[in-house]
Amino acid sequence: MASHLVIVESPAKASTIEKYLGSDYHVLASFGHIADLPKKWMGIDIDNNFTPTYEITPEKRKVVSHLKSAAKQAQTIWIATDEDREGEAIGWHICTALWLDPTTTKRIVFNEITKSAIIHAINHPRTLDLNLFNAQQARRILDRLVGFEVSPVLWRKIKTWLSAGRVQSVAVRILVDREREIRAFVPDINYKITATVGQKKQQFTAERNKKITDETAVREILSRFVDHQITVLDVVSKEGTKKPSPPFTTSSLQQTASSKLGYSPKKTMQLAQRLYEAGLITYMRTDSIAMASEAREKACSQISSQFGPEYVNETVYKTTKQSAQEAHECIRPTDFSRLTAGSDPQQTKLYQLIRKRAIASQMKPALLAKSEIHLGRMWDVLEKPHFVAKGEIVSFPWFLVVRWQEDNETLLPDVQIGQSLPLDSILAIQTPSKAPARYTEASLIKQLEDLGIGRPSTYAPTIETIQNRGYVVKQDVQGVEKTYQTLTLSQWHILPWSITKVEGADKGKLLPTDIGTVVNDFLVEYLPEIVDYQFTAIVEAEFDHIAEGKLAWTEMLARFYRRFHSTIVKTIGEAERVSGERKIWTDPKTWLTVIARLGRYWPLVQLGTSEELGDKKPQFASITWWLTIETLTLESALKMFELPRVIGEFESKPMLANNGRFGPYIKHGDVFVSMPAGYDPMTIDADTAIQAILDKREKDKTKILLRFDYQGTECQIIRGRWWYYLSYGKQPIKLPKTKKPEEYSVDDCIALIVEYTTQFGTSASGEGKTRSAKKTTGNKRKTTAKKKISVKK
């Protein structure tokens, strides 16, 4: 029997570590956090120095019981949770649950799951870092205080079941502020003048590098070239370099994976976690760009053998951010000679992205040759600006050899000053200046990082949370068609014409919802500290100081809470109830008031008030998905009262198009068919609706793989949200993943039903031992209530 027990967070790496350590070591997983503050009450004794009460989470009771049994049989216990504040907190809770002394229990950390790293950690153990634990504890308690005290205020003043969070609310504010910047933006309209010079393969484009707003001035410029000749006024050449980027941090990995691979931050972290647990990359939650000297040597050795020693440029990257946590390394491969890795294509792509970035960081900068050709009329030589053509070629790629995927070079022809060139055309197009860009998930992470808000472990959960709460949606934005003036030189004439462009369209951007905007405005007005960028960054810095042992966590919380709680009390007493209501106008037909406001479930428009209608009820309609209360116009509001709209008939039943809580849909008889967000209920035609109905029928068929009867009860294999399950009357039984769902026969299913009912005594109606088991569990909770963990550090 093993005399050593090693406790890690994830079961995926347990077997690998156990293999490295040998038979005398038994490795078990805690499956993440095992304890937390209570769900149903605050769990913080504010008057007793913010002493928290931690409880073993219900889903981890069996895990803790298993760990306790294993701990009794072990001579030495090692805490091997992840090397960050969350890992330190998990280790502390494990010690507490197993009645171990955190100040003497062996704690090991490693940045990569390789044999050398694990053996080195075993040979150099430490004890739990209580400063790191207290930093995590302070964050958890502060976030609980904010959530438990702000949420009831939102319930009273806006609507029930709303919530607020310290970092999440700031993220929503960033999006709300940006959306209002975009709406308030008034573009400058300038003429962009482009000349196409030369013939066939020698043809290139040059642009006049000065903004012109006046059409008369544009015509005057075009009239200079009616002979379709343009002169080379100057040629400028210079050498340049392009340095490789430093290795990945959590933030830069999420941003690059989003732009290059299309992965969401959550998806990127899930894939990186799998690669780390498989021992393929180093720890993926880090804000450090530093690479260990041993790793740099291995990277340089790989570069030398793969490309040649002349490509090597060993570089020491230092993290300059003051907020960088703990002594982590960058994200890099554990073995640079492994060109590809991962158990599926998505993991492989991410691994290659990480490897190429790390390898390139230790290579020489690329050499570039940049050139400019200035063109105009000979008498314009002293007059600037000219038409300028810019070119760039890579003289020698160096680090680009590992990540060159496309040819971005612009090669200009060899020309001489004073040379006359044929001018194919000149085009002047009215071009608006660009509004501020909306945020993607990746660019929002970058902004949070730049503001010093959040840390590597919080970026992805923050973005997921604000979307789950309905404060933010990720969706496409419809543009608006606009017409612009164009002038072109054709032969000896200047021809005016117009072009139509769609302006403001976006894909896959984060947008604040109406409820998100209303909550944000309320917080900005009454609880400004919660959504203040600088204040939130200061709080993050204070957590860093606690982790470094420079600040007592109770002192930090006391200072925050005194000011915060008094503001909460003041807000409850003074703030008016908010509905987000906006009076749009008066209906010109009925002279009734049109109001846009938040409904119980979603934003809506209302026609008529109780004062205007007396005993009659107002009309209500859902606001179309791409509009908001702030952007709604009278015309678009009145159109919504035309819904539901009859599209036609199919199978002798009417088809109705309408807007609902989750977007546009078609109603056909008693069947509701959701439509993608890009569809407008006012324009959906009959053919589109019929196809959607038929598609839904096919999709519904594939949800049920098998249907049979057992002892008078209907049984089905049904596709659930995450996996297939066997429906036995009212009782769902999860299918084991030992074989494919379509391979299960009726006999296999009956065997599962018999096994399940024998174990749990549950009938098809869902009754039996399950209920009594719940009752027993409830009584057991009462008897073990004294075992709740109360701490004060």
XYZ file of N, CA and C in Angstrom, residues 332-523:
576
model
N 4.210 27.898 -22.579
C 5.131 27.362 -23.585
C 4.999 25.844 -23.630
N 5.537 25.203 -24.664
C 5.529 23.734 -24.703
C 6.495 23.174 -23.654
N 6.225 22.001 -23.176
C 7.166 21.345 -22.261
C 8.295 20.677 -23.030
N 8.034 20.378 -24.306
C 9.045 19.747 -25.160
C 9.023 20.455 -26.517
N 10.027 21.281 -26.780
C 10.044 22.074 -28.004
C 10.241 21.211 -29.258
N 10.761 20.013 -29.090
C 10.969 19.151 -30.256
C 9.674 18.503 -30.729
N 8.619 18.592 -29.917
C 7.327 18.028 -30.309
C 6.621 19.060 -31.194
N 6.602 18.823 -32.499
C 6.071 19.804 -33.452
C 4.559 19.918 -33.395
N 3.890 18.834 -33.062
C 2.433 18.866 -32.982
C 1.978 17.974 -31.838
N 0.841 18.313 -31.248
C 0.332 17.539 -30.111
C -1.133 17.891 -29.894
N -1.801 17.080 -29.076
C -3.209 17.311 -28.778
C -4.041 16.119 -29.170
N -5.117 15.883 -28.412
C -5.955 14.710 -28.659
C -7.061 14.960 -29.673
N -7.233 16.204 -30.130
C -8.217 16.502 -31.170
C -7.716 17.694 -31.978
N -8.326 17.987 -33.124
C -7.833 19.065 -33.986
C -7.789 20.427 -33.303
N -8.745 20.712 -32.435
C -8.759 22.013 -31.755
C -7.576 22.148 -30.807
N -7.296 21.095 -30.048
C -6.128 21.124 -29.166
C -4.847 21.258 -29.986
N -4.785 20.566 -31.112
C -3.588 20.613 -31.955
C -3.326 22.016 -32.463
N -4.365 22.688 -32.915
C -4.209 24.053 -33.418
C -3.713 24.988 -32.318
N -4.266 24.842 -31.112
C -3.844 25.712 -30.016
C -2.413 25.405 -29.606
N -2.070 24.115 -29.574
C -0.698 23.744 -29.227
C 0.291 24.354 -30.212
N -0.021 24.257 -31.503
C 0.889 24.792 -32.518
C 1.012 26.310 -32.408
N -0.088 26.970 -32.059
C -0.048 28.418 -31.852
C 0.898 28.764 -30.705
N 0.802 28.007 -29.593
C 1.654 28.238 -28.420
C 3.114 27.942 -28.752
N 3.340 26.833 -29.442
C 4.725 26.444 -29.758
C 5.388 27.448 -30.692
N 4.704 27.841 -31.739
C 5.286 28.779 -32.697
C 5.626 30.110 -32.037
N 4.750 30.579 -31.164
C 5.001 31.855 -30.479
C 6.220 31.746 -29.573
N 6.323 30.632 -28.830
C 7.446 30.443 -27.914
C 8.757 30.275 -28.676
N 8.744 29.483 -29.740
C 9.945 29.281 -30.549
C 10.383 30.603 -31.194
N 9.434 31.327 -31.784
C 9.751 32.588 -32.469
C 10.347 33.613 -31.516
N 9.956 33.553 -30.230
C 10.452 34.541 -29.261
C 11.959 34.427 -29.031
N 12.561 33.307 -29.420
C 13.993 33.097 -29.234
C 14.751 33.133 -30.577
N 14.149 33.799 -31.561
C 14.776 33.900 -32.882
C 15.049 35.361 -33.234
N 15.877 35.566 -34.246
C 16.263 36.913 -34.655
C 15.083 37.660 -35.268
N 15.065 39.000 -35.117
C 14.023 39.803 -35.761
C 14.121 39.691 -37.281
N 12.990 39.773 -37.954
C 12.977 39.726 -39.419
C 13.533 41.033 -39.979
N 14.235 40.956 -41.104
C 14.766 42.141 -41.770
C 13.807 42.545 -42.890
N 13.445 43.829 -42.915
C 12.483 44.343 -43.876
C 13.114 45.431 -44.729
N 12.701 45.496 -45.957
C 13.092 46.601 -46.833
C 11.823 47.372 -47.167
N 11.755 48.631 -46.685
C 10.568 49.457 -46.899
C 10.866 50.520 -47.951
N 9.876 50.794 -48.797
C 10.078 51.797 -49.843
C 8.818 52.619 -50.042
N 9.018 53.846 -50.499
C 7.915 54.748 -50.812
C 8.197 55.413 -52.149
N 7.180 55.536 -52.982
C 7.286 56.282 -54.234
C 6.313 57.466 -54.143
N 6.851 58.682 -54.270
C 6.024 59.889 -54.248
C 5.772 60.304 -55.698
N 4.494 60.531 -56.021
C 4.121 60.841 -57.399
C 3.277 62.108 -57.474
N 3.278 62.755 -58.626
C 2.476 63.947 -58.874
C 2.839 64.528 -60.229
N 2.544 65.821 -60.419
C 2.983 66.525 -61.609
C 4.335 67.153 -61.326
N 5.143 67.332 -62.315
C 6.495 67.839 -62.115
C 6.496 69.180 -61.393
N 5.515 70.025 -61.707
C 5.464 71.342 -61.036
C 4.965 71.260 -59.588
N 4.536 69.990 -59.158
C 4.102 69.795 -57.768
C 5.243 69.359 -56.844
N 6.480 69.338 -57.346
C 7.570 68.744 -56.587
C 7.767 69.415 -55.232
N 7.501 70.702 -55.145
C 7.651 71.401 -53.873
C 6.336 71.469 -53.087
N 5.293 71.034 -53.733
C 3.989 71.088 -53.071
C 3.652 69.718 -52.487
N 3.327 69.691 -51.234
C 2.925 68.435 -50.602
C 1.514 68.615 -50.059
N 0.724 67.545 -49.934
C 1.143 66.145 -50.105
C 1.119 65.681 -51.558
N 1.835 64.577 -51.806
C 1.822 63.915 -53.090
C 0.975 62.659 -52.992
N 0.894 61.974 -54.136
C 0.392 60.595 -54.093
C 1.553 59.714 -53.631
N 1.290 58.818 -52.673
C 2.353 57.986 -52.107
C 1.971 56.516 -52.215
N 2.887 55.743 -52.772
C 2.741 54.285 -52.808
C 3.745 53.689 -51.828
N 3.290 52.784 -50.962
C 4.163 52.190 -49.955
C 4.340 50.708 -50.219
N 5.571 50.275 -50.133
C 5.870 48.864 -50.339
C 6.729 48.320 -49.211
N 6.652 47.003 -49.034
C 7.471 46.363 -47.995
C 7.748 44.929 -48.423
N 9.000 44.571 -48.360
C 9.368 43.184 -48.625
C 10.237 42.681 -47.475
N 10.218 41.382 -47.265
C 11.030 40.764 -46.219
C 12.376 40.405 -46.818
N 13.424 41.100 -46.359
C 14.774 40.805 -46.862
C 15.227 39.444 -46.387
N 14.986 39.170 -45.093
C 15.269 37.847 -44.547
C 14.294 37.586 -43.412
N 13.555 36.460 -43.460
C 12.452 36.244 -42.516
C 12.867 35.999 -41.071
N 13.993 35.287 -40.839
C 14.382 34.876 -39.497
C 13.192 34.275 -38.734
N 12.677 34.958 -37.702
C 11.646 34.332 -36.857
C 10.346 34.060 -37.626
N 10.125 34.777 -38.737
C 8.883 34.584 -39.478
C 8.770 33.199 -40.113
N 9.871 32.480 -40.213
C 9.811 31.159 -40.845
C 8.917 30.193 -40.077
N 8.733 30.419 -38.786
C 7.916 29.481 -38.003
C 6.449 29.848 -38.017
N 6.112 31.049 -38.492
C 4.698 31.414 -38.455
C 4.221 32.134 -39.712
N 5.002 32.025 -40.790
C 4.608 32.637 -42.047
C 3.507 31.798 -42.673
N 2.294 32.341 -42.774
C 1.188 31.586 -43.341
C 0.676 32.209 -44.633
N 0.957 33.491 -44.856
C 0.480 34.147 -46.060
C 1.464 35.232 -46.471
N 1.394 35.606 -47.732
C 2.317 36.592 -48.278
C 1.701 37.973 -48.143
N 2.216 38.781 -47.202
C 1.711 40.128 -46.988
C 2.628 41.185 -47.604
N 3.543 40.773 -48.485
C 4.478 41.722 -49.060
C 3.801 42.584 -50.133
N 4.239 43.825 -50.213
C 3.822 44.723 -51.289
C 5.076 45.145 -52.030
N 5.235 44.634 -53.240
C 6.451 44.892 -54.005
C 6.190 46.008 -55.003
N 6.991 47.053 -54.952
C 6.866 48.178 -55.873
C 7.882 48.028 -57.006
N 7.568 48.559 -58.194
C 8.507 48.453 -59.313
C 9.713 49.373 -59.124
N 10.747 49.088 -59.842
C 11.964 49.904 -59.803
C 11.759 51.119 -60.714
N 11.680 52.315 -60.114
C 11.442 53.537 -60.892
C 12.508 54.573 -60.558
N 12.609 55.585 -61.415
C 13.597 56.640 -61.239
C 12.893 57.979 -61.041
N 13.528 58.872 -60.252
C 12.988 60.211 -60.054
C 12.907 60.922 -61.400
N 11.769 61.551 -61.659
C 11.552 62.257 -62.910
C 10.919 61.405 -63.985
N 10.804 60.109 -63.732
C 10.227 59.200 -64.730
C 8.726 59.436 -64.846
N 8.222 59.487 -66.057
C 6.794 59.651 -66.304
C 6.159 58.271 -66.449
N 5.060 58.051 -65.748
C 4.381 56.757 -65.751
C 2.955 56.922 -66.246
N 2.422 55.909 -66.938
C 1.021 55.986 -67.375
C 0.066 55.887 -66.184
N -0.943 56.711 -66.211
C -1.940 56.741 -65.132
C -3.205 56.058 -65.628
N -3.518 54.926 -65.065
C -4.679 54.160 -65.516
C -5.980 54.841 -65.102
N -6.047 55.253 -63.823
C -7.278 55.897 -63.334
C -7.008 56.614 -62.024
N -7.890 57.556 -61.728
C -7.896 58.200 -60.409
C -9.328 58.155 -59.898
N -9.491 57.701 -58.697
C -10.818 57.561 -58.104
C -10.857 58.306 -56.777
N -11.843 59.186 -56.619
C -12.046 59.929 -55.364
C -13.389 59.512 -54.779
N -13.363 58.938 -53.601
C -14.584 58.438 -52.959
C -14.770 59.119 -51.616
N -15.955 59.606 -51.371
C -16.272 60.134 -50.042
C -16.182 58.992 -49.030
N -15.378 59.196 -48.015
C -15.151 58.152 -47.019
C -15.353 58.703 -45.616
N -16.226 58.096 -44.805
C -16.433 58.596 -43.440
C -15.329 58.104 -42.510
N -15.009 58.923 -41.533
C -14.079 58.470 -40.498
C -14.747 57.369 -39.692
N -13.953 56.477 -39.126
C -14.492 55.298 -38.451
C -14.858 55.596 -37.006
N -15.991 55.062 -36.594
C -16.412 55.167 -35.196
C -15.557 54.239 -34.344
N -15.512 54.443 -33.027
C -14.790 53.502 -32.162
C -15.307 52.084 -32.378
N -14.417 51.137 -32.340
C -14.784 49.735 -32.614
C -15.496 49.122 -31.412
N -16.495 48.304 -31.708
C -17.132 47.539 -30.633
C -16.172 46.456 -30.140
N -16.423 45.995 -28.950
C -15.533 45.008 -28.342
C -15.910 43.590 -28.750
N -14.892 42.809 -29.027
C -15.045 41.359 -29.093
C -14.680 40.821 -27.710
N -14.825 39.527 -27.523
C -14.411 38.933 -26.244
C -12.921 39.162 -26.018
N -12.137 39.012 -27.089
C -10.689 39.169 -26.970
C -10.303 40.611 -26.659
N -10.897 41.579 -27.354
C -10.524 42.976 -27.123
C -11.025 43.479 -25.770
N -12.117 42.908 -25.261
C -12.575 43.282 -23.916
C -11.575 42.795 -22.869
N -11.054 41.593 -23.056
C -10.017 41.087 -22.149
C -8.810 42.015 -22.167
N -8.411 42.453 -23.357
C -7.274 43.366 -23.487
C -7.538 44.667 -22.739
N -8.749 45.188 -22.855
C -9.091 46.435 -22.173
C -9.085 46.255 -20.653
N -9.635 45.149 -20.166
C -9.616 44.871 -18.725
C -8.179 44.777 -18.219
N -7.339 44.116 -19.003
C -5.937 43.967 -18.624
C -5.239 45.319 -18.597
N -5.494 46.155 -19.605
C -4.869 47.478 -19.662
C -5.300 48.361 -18.492
N -6.546 48.171 -18.040
C -7.046 48.968 -16.915
C -6.625 48.386 -15.569
N -5.985 47.228 -15.572
C -5.569 46.598 -14.322
C -6.708 45.949 -13.575
N -7.755 45.550 -14.307
C -8.954 44.976 -13.697
C -8.997 43.479 -13.983
N -9.146 42.682 -12.939
C -9.173 41.236 -13.119
C -7.774 40.667 -13.227
N -7.698 39.337 -13.236
C -6.442 38.626 -13.305
C -6.607 37.426 -14.241
N -5.534 36.736 -14.590
C -5.647 35.646 -15.578
C -6.770 34.657 -15.314
N -7.007 34.348 -14.062
C -8.024 33.338 -13.750
C -9.444 33.878 -13.841
N -9.606 35.210 -13.974
C -10.953 35.799 -13.931
C -11.470 36.289 -15.276
N -10.602 36.427 -16.287
C -11.047 37.023 -17.548
C -12.181 36.227 -18.191
N -11.936 34.951 -18.469
C -12.942 34.127 -19.157
C -14.227 33.994 -18.330
N -14.155 33.700 -17.010
C -15.398 33.611 -16.224
C -16.178 34.921 -16.201
N -15.475 36.054 -16.200
C -16.157 37.352 -16.185
C -17.005 37.522 -17.435
N -16.421 37.233 -18.591
C -17.147 37.399 -19.857
C -18.299 36.408 -19.958
N -18.093 35.211 -19.450
C -19.169 34.221 -19.453
C -20.307 34.662 -18.535
N -19.968 35.201 -17.368
C -20.979 35.598 -16.387
C -21.866 36.718 -16.901
N -21.288 37.768 -17.489
C -22.112 38.901 -17.934
C -23.040 38.491 -19.081
N -22.656 37.452 -19.830
C -23.564 36.957 -20.867
C -24.652 36.078 -20.256
N -24.283 35.234 -19.297
C -25.272 34.369 -18.651
C -26.325 35.164 -17.897
N -25.930 36.308 -17.351
C -26.876 37.136 -16.599
C -27.783 37.958 -17.510
N -27.528 37.935 -18.799
C -28.372 38.673 -19.724
C -28.033 40.142 -19.814
N -26.892 40.555 -19.267
C -26.488 41.955 -19.348
C -25.782 42.260 -20.664
N -25.263 41.223 -21.293
C -24.493 41.381 -22.522
C -24.854 40.231 -23.461
N -24.890 40.517 -24.746
C -25.092 39.462 -25.742
C -23.974 39.544 -26.772
N -23.643 38.394 -27.320
C -22.678 38.339 -28.420
C -23.465 38.093 -29.687
N -23.489 39.085 -30.580
C -24.307 38.934 -31.771
C -23.817 39.865 -32.883
N -24.412 39.692 -34.049
C -24.102 40.548 -35.184
C -24.895 41.851 -35.059
N -24.382 42.884 -35.706
C -25.040 44.190 -35.699
C -25.408 44.539 -37.127
N -26.677 44.912 -37.330
C -27.106 45.308 -38.659
C -26.594 46.702 -38.987
N -26.139 46.884 -40.209
C -25.662 48.189 -40.636
C -26.766 49.013 -41.286
N -26.420 50.227 -41.670
C -27.359 51.143 -42.311
C -26.788 51.540 -43.675
N -27.613 51.487 -44.688
C -27.154 51.864 -46.021
C -27.004 53.386 -46.123
N -25.855 53.820 -46.645
C -25.604 55.247 -46.846
C -25.014 55.456 -48.234
N -25.313 56.616 -48.807
C -24.857 56.939 -50.156
C -23.743 57.979 -50.102
N -22.678 57.735 -50.896
C -21.534 58.642 -50.919
C -21.217 59.058 -52.357
N -20.709 60.297 -52.463
C -20.338 60.864 -53.753
C -18.996 60.299 -54.212
N -18.883 60.026 -55.504
C -17.647 59.512 -56.089
C -17.323 60.307 -57.349
N -16.048 60.641 -57.525
C -15.574 61.308 -58.732
C -14.471 60.456 -59.345
N -14.533 60.257 -60.651
C -13.499 59.453 -61.297
C -13.045 60.135 -62.590
N -11.767 60.012 -62.876
C -11.204 60.569 -64.104
C -11.301 59.516 -65.200
N -12.157 59.757 -66.181
C -12.344 58.829 -67.292
C -11.972 59.558 -68.572
N -10.938 59.061 -69.199
C -10.385 59.712 -70.392
C -10.089 61.182 -70.072
N -10.829 62.126 -70.716
C -10.534 63.546 -70.465
C -11.623 64.194 -69.618
N -12.497 63.370 -69.027
C -13.637 63.923 -68.286
C -13.628 63.448 -66.830
N -14.187 64.267 -65.968
C -14.388 63.894 -64.564
C -15.862 63.554 -64.398
N -16.125 62.314 -64.087
C -17.504 61.827 -64.000
C -17.946 61.670 -62.546
N -19.045 62.302 -62.164
C -19.587 62.103 -60.814
C -20.572 60.937 -60.803
N -20.580 60.176 -59.763
C -21.560 59.121 -59.576
C -21.634 58.804 -58.088
N -22.547 57.987 -57.685
C -22.732 57.698 -56.256
C -22.664 56.197 -56.014
N -22.213 55.854 -54.836
C -22.167 54.445 -54.426
C -22.883 54.300 -53.087
N -23.423 53.117 -52.850
C -24.120 52.832 -51.593
C -23.304 51.850 -50.773
N -23.053 52.181 -49.524
C -22.309 51.308 -48.615
C -23.146 51.028 -47.374
N -22.910 49.862 -46.780
C -23.536 49.535 -45.502
C -22.563 49.921 -44.391
N -22.957 50.879 -43.585
C -22.100 51.368 -42.513
C -22.580 50.852 -41.162
N -21.629 50.550 -40.275
C -21.968 50.178 -38.900
C -22.262 48.712 -38.682
N -22.142 47.869 -39.719
C -22.398 46.432 -39.544
C -21.220 45.777 -38.826
N -21.522 44.850 -37.948
C -20.480 44.153 -37.181
C -20.868 42.696 -37.014
N -19.867 41.861 -36.817
C -20.133 40.431 -36.596
C -19.489 39.972 -35.292
N -20.259 39.214 -34.515
C -19.731 38.587 -33.307
C -19.208 39.559 -32.264
N -19.895 40.675 -32.063
C -19.450 41.676 -31.094
C -20.263 41.583 -29.797
N -19.687 42.067 -28.711
C -20.375 42.089 -27.421
C -21.171 43.382 -27.311
N -22.472 43.246 -27.050
C -23.350 44.411 -26.964
C -24.098 44.389 -25.640
N -24.227 45.546 -24.980
C -25.016 45.575 -23.748
C -26.503 45.473 -24.068
N -27.235 44.726 -23.278
C -28.682 44.633 -23.448
C -29.342 45.804 -22.735
N -30.656 45.916 -22.911
C -31.380 47.000 -22.235
C -31.277 46.871 -20.719
N -31.429 45.642 -20.210
C -31.355 45.467 -18.755
C -29.940 45.738 -18.269
N -28.940 45.357 -19.069
C -27.557 45.647 -18.709
C -27.301 47.137 -18.641
N -27.863 47.888 -19.580
C -27.693 49.337 -19.611
C -28.386 49.993 -18.428
N -29.602 49.545 -18.114
C -30.354 50.127 -16.987
C -29.627 49.877 -15.663
N -29.154 48.638 -15.474
C -28.423 48.323 -14.239
C -27.142 49.152 -14.150
N -26.423 49.244 -15.270
C -25.186 50.027 -15.286
C -25.450 51.485 -14.916
N -26.480 52.094 -15.502
C -26.781 53.500 -15.221
C -27.147 53.706 -13.754
N -27.874 52.734 -13.191
C -28.234 52.827 -11.779
C -26.986 52.781 -10.897
N -26.081 51.853 -11.204
C -24.860 51.729 -10.413
C -23.975 52.969 -10.558
